[in-house]
Amino acid sequence: MRYFGSSGIRGIAYKEFTLDLASRIAFATASRYRDVVLGRDARLTGEAFTSAIAASLMSGGAEVCNVGIVTTPTLAYASRSRDCGVMVTASHNPPEYNGIKLWNPDGSSFDTRQMEEIESLMDRELLAADWKSVGTMTEDRNAISEHMSAILSRIGEARLKVVVDCANGPAALITPFVLERMGCRVITLNAHLDGRFPGRPPEPVEENLSSLRNAVLSLKADLGIAHDGDADRMVAIDDKGRYAGGDVLLKLFARELGVKSVVAPVDATMLLEDWFGQNVYRTRVGDAYVSEMVKQRGAMFGGEPSGTWVFPEISLCPDGIFAAAKLVEICAKKKLSELIDSLPSFPMLKETLRFDQSKRDTILANLEREIASMGLSRVDRTDGFRLSFEDGWALIRLSGTEPKMRIVVEARTVERAKEILAKMKSIAEVCVR
Ligand code: MG
């Protein structure tokens, strides 16, 4: 049976993501991985789920190292000296959610083959370990300081004033301290752990970051940093109070990091091809695919417009803390607003259409036919349909989780972008009917 999605398993705690399910994953994991590091974010159900998972891992014969409340990149980094890592988190989902994500020693999340292996083990009747070989659990409180040292050894000084919005999550235990050690004056928001997320919803989208924006402006800070609930994501606010989301930061990192190859999903800007030519590797939409491709191609950097950044020099896990430190280091040389204003930008238009989920297969077949009839030489099927034109591109894809068709268009001029979008919409409307 399929239990895992591209981001592990996530659902409403005790309804979709049950203790039984969590225990069975842990039991199956223990039969294959004997030395496991376990951590969690600050969600209210985290301790209960972690206890059940620890019990099942030990009962399956695994040794458990419990690192407590940490960010996802910290847990992934702590996996480097173990067989695997288990993180109990629901990332940026609302407070009633929880979930599990599994990690390899190189910081990559479990790939499809590994998840399928766990799924097939879950469907089998697994035997508990003999009483003499049940595992034990040790507590380790050094995971955060080790991750911090790893970041600081790769980063320079910066004497900036930075506001950090920790989303009431475990970012509060690491990001402000990393930036302080770099030489920054740090002011924190939502820096107490609270799984109810009283400060703001844990997704770092623009509408959730008005407090951060106000703080940056009123304190005249150089920039603001915002994380999601488990800090694998990072976005920013510039010194003028403008939101610097994933689209902007992807371009900024790609230009400023001095890398020669970049991995990005099919919906990210074509500027990357202008800059890196053949050394841009496109993936399906989702951070796990970006990380997989970075590993596969040996690329130097991978990014996703959702705000996830992969720096293989530290780990294959998207690391919001390392990304924050890198951004601050970059901003020590030039103001973030100036950096952003100097970035080229092509108009990008987005549109979402709803469709009847029961017609999904028919709609896909219709799209295939309609797009084939356009006679384009380049249609990329990495994720949905990505159509390349002389002066732009369009992506039509059906969401994997909702009955929504998303259209993204980018072109060198607004007129052309509008023209392509109109064409794509007319095709899409015919197909969903
Ligand atoms: Mg996350």
CSV table of N, CA and C and ligand atoms in Angstrom, one decimal, residues 10 72 89-92 228-233 287 308, ligand 1:
chain,number,residue,atom,x,y,z
A,10,ARG,N,2.2,13.0,5.9
A,10,ARG,CA,1.7,14.1,6.7
A,10,ARG,C,0.2,14.0,6.8
A,72,THR,N,14.3,20.6,11.0
A,72,THR,CA,14.6,19.5,10.1
A,72,THR,C,16.0,19.4,9.5
A,89,THR,N,7.5,15.9,12.0
A,89,THR,CA,7.2,17.3,11.6
A,89,THR,C,6.1,17.3,10.6
A,90,ALA,N,5.3,18.4,10.6
A,90,ALA,CA,4.4,18.6,9.5
A,90,ALA,C,4.7,19.9,8.8
A,91,SER,N,6.1,20.3,8.9
A,91,SER,CA,6.6,21.4,8.2
A,91,SER,C,5.8,22.7,8.3
A,92,HIS,N,5.2,23.2,7.2
A,92,HIS,CA,4.4,24.5,7.3
A,92,HIS,C,2.9,24.3,7.4
A,228,ASP,N,9.7,28.5,8.0
A,228,ASP,CA,8.5,27.8,8.2
A,228,ASP,C,8.6,27.0,9.5
A,229,GLY,N,7.6,26.2,9.8
A,229,GLY,CA,7.5,25.5,11.1
A,229,GLY,C,8.7,24.6,11.5
A,230,ASP,N,9.5,24.1,10.5
A,230,ASP,CA,10.6,23.3,10.8
A,230,ASP,C,11.9,23.8,10.2
A,231,ALA,N,11.9,25.0,9.6
A,231,ALA,CA,13.1,25.7,9.2
A,231,ALA,C,13.9,25.1,8.1
A,232,ASP,N,13.2,24.2,7.3
A,232,ASP,CA,13.9,23.9,6.0
A,232,ASP,C,13.7,25.0,5.0
A,233,ARG,N,12.7,25.9,5.2
A,233,ARG,CA,12.5,27.0,4.3
A,233,ARG,C,13.0,28.3,4.9
A,287,ASP,N,10.6,20.0,-3.2
A,287,ASP,CA,12.0,20.1,-2.7
A,287,ASP,C,12.7,18.8,-2.8
A,308,THR,N,12.9,26.8,-0.5
A,308,THR,CA,13.8,25.7,0.0
A,308,THR,C,15.1,25.8,-0.8
B,1,MG,MG,9.3,22.7,6.1
